[in-house]
mmCIF file of C-alpha atoms in Angstrom:
data_model
loop_
_atom_site.group_PDB
_atom_site.id
_atom_site.type_symbol
_atom_site.label_atom_id
_atom_site.label_comp_id
_atom_site.label_asym_id
_atom_site.label_seq_id
_atom_site.Cartn_x
_atom_site.Cartn_y
_atom_site.Cartn_z
ATOM 1 C CA MET I 228 -18.285 22.309 -47.771
ATOM 2 C CA ASN I 229 -16.083 24.110 -45.242
ATOM 3 C CA LYS I 230 -13.385 21.760 -43.888
ATOM 4 C CA LYS I 231 -13.880 23.022 -40.347
ATOM 5 C CA LEU I 232 -17.626 22.327 -40.576
ATOM 6 C CA ILE I 233 -16.981 18.788 -41.847
ATOM 7 C CA LYS I 234 -14.506 18.207 -39.027
ATOM 8 C CA ASN I 235 -17.005 19.440 -36.419
ATOM 9 C CA LYS I 236 -19.723 17.184 -37.851
ATOM 10 C CA LYS I 237 -17.382 14.200 -37.628
ATOM 11 C CA LYS I 238 -16.562 15.055 -34.026
ATOM 12 C CA LYS I 239 -20.265 15.258 -33.133
ATOM 13 C CA LYS I 240 -20.927 11.943 -34.851
ATOM 14 C CA ASN I 241 -18.031 10.284 -33.024
ATOM 15 C CA ARG I 242 -19.281 11.670 -29.713
ATOM 16 C CA LYS I 243 -22.759 10.245 -30.340
ATOM 17 C CA ILE I 244 -21.305 6.837 -31.202
ATOM 18 C CA LYS I 245 -19.130 6.914 -28.083
ATOM 19 C CA ASP I 246 -22.091 7.957 -25.940
ATOM 20 C CA ILE I 247 -24.207 5.062 -27.268
ATOM 21 C CA PHE I 248 -21.324 2.638 -26.700
ATOM 22 C CA ASN I 249 -20.857 3.939 -23.140
ATOM 23 C CA LYS I 250 -24.546 3.454 -22.339
ATOM 24 C CA ILE I 251 -24.564 -0.110 -23.710
ATOM 25 C CA SER I 252 -21.318 -0.896 -21.876
ATOM 26 C CA TYR I 253 -22.709 0.512 -18.631
ATOM 27 C CA PHE I 254 -25.891 -1.586 -18.974
ATOM 28 C CA PHE I 255 -23.936 -4.831 -19.381
ATOM 29 C CA GLU I 256 -21.559 -3.974 -16.544
ATOM 30 C CA LYS I 257 -24.528 -3.344 -14.232
ATOM 31 C CA PHE I 258 -25.942 -6.716 -15.259
ATOM 32 C CA LEU I 259 -22.665 -8.592 -14.770
ATOM 33 C CA TYR I 260 -21.503 -6.698 -11.672
ATOM 34 C CA PRO I 261 -24.419 -5.718 -9.421
ATOM 35 C CA ASP I 262 -23.423 -2.726 -7.315
ATOM 36 C CA ASP I 263 -23.275 -4.155 -3.836
ATOM 37 C CA ILE I 264 -22.297 -7.835 -3.888
ATOM 38 C CA LYS I 265 -18.970 -7.848 -5.781
ATOM 39 C CA CYS I 266 -15.375 -7.001 -4.875
ATOM 40 C CA ILE I 267 -14.523 -3.727 -6.613
ATOM 41 C CA PHE I 268 -11.135 -5.097 -7.642
ATOM 42 C CA CYS I 269 -11.666 -8.679 -8.814
ATOM 43 C CA GLY I 270 -15.455 -9.058 -9.072
ATOM 44 C CA LYS I 271 -15.780 -11.941 -6.585
ATOM 45 C CA ASP I 272 -18.877 -12.166 -4.392
ATOM 46 C CA ILE I 273 -18.333 -10.657 -0.941
ATOM 47 C CA PRO I 274 -20.434 -10.963 2.258
ATOM 48 C CA ASN I 275 -20.948 -7.329 3.295
ATOM 49 C CA PHE I 276 -20.204 -4.682 0.675
ATOM 50 C CA TYR I 277 -21.002 -1.724 2.938
ATOM 51 C CA GLU I 278 -18.490 -2.831 5.545
ATOM 52 C CA LYS I 279 -15.756 -3.843 3.118
ATOM 53 C CA PRO I 280 -16.280 -3.514 -0.665
ATOM 54 C CA TYR I 281 -13.405 -5.859 -1.537
ATOM 55 C CA CYS I 282 -12.466 -9.475 -0.848
ATOM 56 C CA ASN I 283 -9.866 -10.610 1.699
ATOM 57 C CA SER I 284 -7.432 -11.546 -1.051
ATOM 58 C CA CYS I 285 -7.510 -8.116 -2.733
ATOM 59 C CA GLU I 286 -7.322 -6.329 0.613
ATOM 60 C CA LYS I 287 -3.800 -7.710 1.105
ATOM 61 C CA SER I 288 -2.530 -5.983 -2.054
ATOM 62 C CA VAL I 289 -4.254 -2.627 -1.568
ATOM 63 C CA THR I 290 -2.256 0.279 -0.111
ATOM 64 C CA PHE I 291 -4.292 2.274 2.390
ATOM 65 C CA ASN I 292 -3.372 5.837 3.247
ATOM 66 C CA LYS I 293 -3.380 5.143 6.984
ATOM 67 C CA ASN I 294 0.154 5.862 8.174
ATOM 68 C CA HIS I 295 1.496 9.263 9.240
ATOM 69 C CA THR I 296 0.062 11.880 6.859
ATOM 70 C CA CYS I 297 -0.134 15.642 6.525
ATOM 71 C CA LYS I 298 -3.012 16.879 8.675
ATOM 72 C CA ILE I 299 -4.106 19.208 5.869
ATOM 73 C CA CYS I 300 -3.652 17.416 2.523
ATOM 74 C CA ALA I 301 -3.280 13.742 3.636
ATOM 75 C CA LEU I 302 0.079 13.330 1.905
ATOM 76 C CA PRO I 303 2.190 10.566 3.528
ATOM 77 C CA ILE I 304 5.012 12.104 5.597
ATOM 78 C CA LYS I 305 8.174 10.152 6.356
ATOM 79 C CA ASN I 306 9.366 12.346 9.230
ATOM 80 C CA GLU I 307 7.556 13.526 12.361
ATOM 81 C CA ALA I 308 6.211 16.763 10.855
ATOM 82 C CA GLN I 309 2.476 17.347 11.174
ATOM 83 C CA VAL I 310 2.219 19.362 7.951
ATOM 84 C CA CYS I 311 3.986 18.544 4.659
ATOM 85 C CA ASP I 312 6.419 20.914 2.930
ATOM 86 C CA PHE I 313 3.820 21.897 0.317
ATOM 87 C CA CYS I 314 1.185 22.874 2.875
ATOM 88 C CA GLN I 315 3.798 24.832 4.837
ATOM 89 C CA THR I 316 4.716 26.932 1.808
ATOM 90 C CA GLN I 317 1.537 27.042 -0.314
ATOM 91 C CA LYS I 318 -1.748 28.682 0.643
ATOM 92 C CA ARG I 319 -4.461 26.060 1.141
ATOM 93 C CA TYR I 320 -8.076 27.186 0.857
ATOM 94 C CA PHE I 321 -9.397 23.972 2.393
ATOM 95 C CA LYS I 322 -8.964 22.835 5.993
ATOM 96 C CA LYS I 323 -8.415 19.111 5.676
ATOM 97 C CA ALA I 324 -8.442 16.249 3.148
ATOM 98 C CA PHE I 325 -9.899 12.783 3.808
ATOM 99 C CA ILE I 326 -8.365 10.224 1.432
ATOM 100 C CA PRO I 327 -8.478 6.459 2.140
ATOM 101 C CA PHE I 328 -6.066 5.009 -0.451
ATOM 102 C CA LEU I 329 -2.685 5.621 -2.070
ATOM 103 C CA TYR I 330 -2.709 5.832 -5.866
ATOM 104 C CA GLN I 331 -0.797 2.684 -6.731
ATOM 105 C CA GLY I 332 -1.328 -0.972 -7.651
ATOM 106 C CA LYS I 333 -4.929 -2.187 -7.669
ATOM 107 C CA ILE I 334 -6.268 1.234 -6.705
ATOM 108 C CA ARG I 335 -4.601 2.917 -9.670
ATOM 109 C CA GLU I 336 -5.875 0.237 -12.055
ATOM 110 C CA SER I 337 -9.419 0.493 -10.683
ATOM 111 C CA VAL I 338 -9.500 4.293 -10.770
ATOM 112 C CA LEU I 339 -8.319 4.324 -14.384
ATOM 113 C CA SER I 340 -11.006 1.762 -15.284
ATOM 114 C CA PHE I 341 -13.599 3.858 -13.433
ATOM 115 C CA LYS I 342 -12.656 7.013 -15.322
ATOM 116 C CA PHE I 343 -11.783 5.789 -18.800
ATOM 117 C CA ASP I 344 -13.522 2.417 -19.218
ATOM 118 C CA ASN I 345 -16.913 3.678 -18.057
ATOM 119 C CA ARG I 346 -17.002 1.416 -14.989
ATOM 120 C CA ARG I 347 -19.268 3.728 -13.059
ATOM 121 C CA TYR I 348 -20.381 0.977 -10.690
ATOM 122 C CA LEU I 349 -16.959 1.246 -8.972
ATOM 123 C CA ALA I 350 -17.948 4.638 -7.548
ATOM 124 C CA LYS I 351 -20.142 3.031 -4.884
ATOM 125 C CA GLY I 352 -17.295 0.920 -3.469
ATOM 126 C CA PHE I 353 -14.879 3.853 -3.508
ATOM 127 C CA ALA I 354 -17.500 5.990 -1.750
ATOM 128 C CA VAL I 355 -17.967 3.339 0.971
ATOM 129 C CA GLU I 356 -14.274 3.655 1.868
ATOM 130 C CA MET I 357 -14.282 7.448 1.592
ATOM 131 C CA ALA I 358 -17.343 7.612 3.859
ATOM 132 C CA LYS I 359 -15.579 5.697 6.644
ATOM 133 C CA LEU I 360 -13.291 8.706 7.150
ATOM 134 C CA LEU I 361 -16.151 11.204 7.016
ATOM 135 C CA LYS I 362 -18.811 9.797 9.332
ATOM 136 C CA CYS I 363 -17.754 11.918 12.314
ATOM 137 C CA GLU I 364 -17.948 15.151 10.304
ATOM 138 C CA ASN I 365 -21.120 17.228 9.963
ATOM 139 C CA PHE I 366 -21.187 18.819 6.511
ATOM 140 C CA ASP I 367 -24.015 21.009 5.283
ATOM 141 C CA PHE I 368 -23.660 19.551 1.807
ATOM 142 C CA ILE I 369 -21.345 17.832 -0.658
ATOM 143 C CA THR I 370 -20.117 19.316 -3.916
ATOM 144 C CA PHE I 371 -17.632 18.210 -6.599
ATOM 145 C CA VAL I 372 -14.921 19.328 -9.004
ATOM 146 C CA PRO I 373 -16.662 20.160 -12.299
ATOM 147 C CA MET I 374 -15.787 19.361 -15.926
ATOM 148 C CA THR I 375 -16.205 21.504 -19.004
ATOM 149 C CA LEU I 376 -19.232 20.619 -21.130
ATOM 150 C CA ASN I 377 -16.987 19.312 -23.930
ATOM 151 C CA LYS I 378 -15.040 17.056 -21.559
ATOM 152 C CA LEU I 379 -18.272 15.802 -20.039
ATOM 153 C CA LYS I 380 -19.645 14.898 -23.470
ATOM 154 C CA GLU I 381 -16.388 13.180 -24.378
ATOM 155 C CA ARG I 382 -16.196 11.024 -21.230
ATOM 156 C CA GLY I 383 -19.931 10.566 -20.730
ATOM 157 C CA PHE I 384 -19.946 11.345 -17.010
ATOM 158 C CA ASN I 385 -18.107 13.352 -14.360
ATOM 159 C CA GLN I 386 -16.359 10.884 -12.045
ATOM 160 C CA ALA I 387 -16.147 13.427 -9.194
ATOM 161 C CA GLU I 388 -19.888 14.078 -9.427
ATOM 162 C CA LYS I 389 -20.605 10.335 -9.448
ATOM 163 C CA LEU I 390 -18.507 9.866 -6.292
ATOM 164 C CA ALA I 391 -20.187 12.855 -4.628
ATOM 165 C CA ASN I 392 -23.651 11.451 -5.340
ATOM 166 C CA GLU I 393 -22.709 8.040 -3.926
ATOM 167 C CA LEU I 394 -21.294 9.699 -0.804
ATOM 168 C CA SER I 395 -24.503 11.700 -0.505
ATOM 169 C CA LYS I 396 -26.540 8.465 -0.369
ATOM 170 C CA ILE I 397 -24.261 6.796 2.183
ATOM 171 C CA LEU I 398 -23.866 9.805 4.497
ATOM 172 C CA HIS I 399 -27.403 11.160 3.996
ATOM 173 C CA ILE I 400 -26.036 14.589 3.147
ATOM 174 C CA PRO I 401 -27.355 16.518 0.115
ATOM 175 C CA CYS I 402 -25.164 16.996 -2.949
ATOM 176 C CA PHE I 403 -25.257 20.227 -4.948
ATOM 177 C CA GLU I 404 -23.411 21.630 -7.922
ATOM 178 C CA THR I 405 -21.618 24.800 -6.809
ATOM 179 C CA LEU I 406 -18.911 25.214 -9.468
ATOM 180 C CA LYS I 407 -18.647 25.468 -13.230
ATOM 181 C CA LYS I 408 -15.553 24.902 -15.331
ATOM 182 C CA ASN I 409 -15.769 27.158 -18.364
ATOM 183 C CA ILE I 410 -12.202 26.924 -19.673
ATOM 184 C CA GLU I 411 -10.580 23.816 -21.143
ATOM 185 C CA THR I 412 -7.195 23.649 -19.412
ATOM 186 C CA LYS I 413 -3.955 21.926 -20.367
ATOM 187 C CA GLU I 414 -3.305 18.351 -19.262
ATOM 188 C CA GLN I 415 -2.002 18.648 -15.689
ATOM 189 C CA LYS I 416 0.122 15.489 -15.589
ATOM 190 C CA ASN I 417 3.439 16.949 -16.787
ATOM 191 C CA LEU I 418 3.135 20.376 -15.146
ATOM 192 C CA THR I 419 4.809 21.607 -11.965
ATOM 193 C CA TYR I 420 2.666 22.712 -9.020
ATOM 194 C CA MET I 421 2.994 26.380 -9.961
ATOM 195 C CA GLU I 422 2.169 25.629 -13.599
ATOM 196 C CA ARG I 423 -0.880 23.632 -12.517
ATOM 197 C CA SER I 424 -2.075 26.447 -10.285
ATOM 198 C CA LYS I 425 -1.599 29.001 -13.059
ATOM 199 C CA ASN I 426 -3.342 26.666 -15.507
ATOM 200 C CA LEU I 427 -6.444 26.565 -13.270
ATOM 201 C CA GLU I 428 -6.435 30.168 -12.089
ATOM 202 C CA LYS I 429 -9.450 31.313 -14.134
ATOM 203 C CA ALA I 430 -10.985 27.932 -14.923
ATOM 204 C CA PHE I 431 -13.694 27.795 -12.243
ATOM 205 C CA THR I 432 -16.630 30.000 -11.276
ATOM 206 C CA VAL I 433 -19.104 29.650 -8.410
ATOM 207 C CA VAL I 434 -22.801 29.070 -9.015
ATOM 208 C CA ASN I 435 -25.504 28.997 -6.311
ATOM 209 C CA LYS I 436 -23.569 31.585 -4.293
ATOM 210 C CA ASP I 437 -26.344 31.969 -1.695
ATOM 211 C CA LEU I 438 -26.253 28.228 -1.071
ATOM 212 C CA VAL I 439 -22.501 28.279 -0.392
ATOM 213 C CA GLU I 440 -22.436 31.218 2.019
ATOM 214 C CA ASN I 441 -21.185 30.327 5.508
ATOM 215 C CA LYS I 442 -21.675 26.574 4.963
ATOM 216 C CA LYS I 443 -19.447 23.638 5.871
ATOM 217 C CA ILE I 444 -18.758 22.000 2.498
ATOM 218 C CA LEU I 445 -17.168 18.735 1.387
ATOM 219 C CA LEU I 446 -15.500 19.065 -2.030
ATOM 220 C CA VAL I 447 -15.026 15.754 -3.882
ATOM 221 C CA ASP I 448 -12.490 14.768 -6.545
ATOM 222 C CA ASP I 449 -11.140 11.396 -7.690
ATOM 223 C CA ILE I 450 -7.354 11.717 -7.267
ATOM 224 C CA VAL I 451 -5.284 14.314 -5.413
ATOM 225 C CA THR I 452 -1.654 14.834 -6.465
ATOM 226 C CA THR I 453 -0.487 18.404 -5.887
ATOM 227 C CA CYS I 454 -3.880 19.646 -4.605
ATOM 228 C CA ALA I 455 -3.832 22.270 -7.385
ATOM 229 C CA THR I 456 -7.308 21.377 -8.686
ATOM 230 C CA VAL I 457 -9.102 21.079 -5.353
ATOM 231 C CA ASN I 458 -7.271 24.152 -4.092
ATOM 232 C CA ALA I 459 -8.356 26.203 -7.124
ATOM 233 C CA CYS I 460 -11.970 25.131 -6.528
ATOM 234 C CA ALA I 461 -11.715 25.800 -2.801
ATOM 235 C CA CYS I 462 -10.219 29.221 -3.545
ATOM 236 C CA LYS I 463 -13.360 30.227 -5.446
ATOM 237 C CA LEU I 464 -15.647 28.830 -2.751
ATOM 238 C CA SER I 465 -13.614 30.529 -0.004
ATOM 239 C CA LYS I 466 -15.018 33.903 -1.057
ATOM 240 C CA TYR I 467 -18.295 32.750 0.531
ATOM 241 C CA THR I 468 -17.179 30.309 3.230
ATOM 242 C CA ASN I 469 -13.938 29.364 4.967
ATOM 243 C CA ASN I 470 -15.201 25.951 6.027
ATOM 244 C CA ILE I 471 -14.157 23.741 3.108
ATOM 245 C CA TYR I 472 -12.963 20.138 3.287
ATOM 246 C CA VAL I 473 -11.794 17.729 0.587
ATOM 247 C CA SER I 474 -12.285 14.036 -0.091
ATOM 248 C CA ALA I 475 -10.946 11.796 -2.868
ATOM 249 C CA ILE I 476 -10.381 8.110 -3.592
ATOM 250 C CA ALA I 477 -6.594 8.192 -3.500
ATOM 251 C CA ARG I 478 -3.584 10.347 -2.723
ATOM 252 C CA ASN I 479 -0.824 10.396 -5.319
ATOM 253 C CA GLU I 480 2.702 11.301 -4.237
ATOM 254 C CA TYR I 481 4.196 14.189 -6.151
ATOM 255 C CA HIS I 482 7.841 15.082 -6.774
ATOM 256 C CA GLU I 483 8.689 18.448 -8.323
ATOM 257 C CA ASN I 484 10.748 18.129 -11.518
#
């Protein structure tokens, strides 16, 4: 039998096993950690999840993104500038980002567990905090950064889509898929901003074009570092509307190599 065919069959089998494991794991997590009574960081019972989805103890060690930030991308700024150096020099296709946390400590640990340990229940708590920054905005609908089909099968779910759906329930705003990712891109982590932008240049395409036209849209992702991903998505959407906003769980500081 062809070696490539055998390899592909093994991959499919491994994906099925992983998918079954993820479903079983998700079931037990839902049983052990009901969505709206537990702290999203330590699992302790809390009095009012929709006001504060974490306990008083964990709140003290969480870093909120509430100091002076860039009015476009929500990056913390240490001087008195209103717009960060990146947003002054790079074209942004979105108007403003709403991001409640900084990507460090408990937030980083929880986001990694959410994404890679199949802890989907965490999305609701993250969305509660994201929604606090969005309640005064009137969006026509919410959309999300897409994954390729292969990546989606590998992980079992799209974390940005999960967040978008939870935000949709809290804010009572519809959520629609408007983008497809058809190209598997390189890992972004070790790339410069320009390399990231180039990497994503042809990755996304718009679907439901009539739906997007002239609408005020909230684009959701999990983490924002250089803004390359959300900017690439917003760039595609900007052909049909110039009223695009971004939301994510946490803002990660970025230093060019």
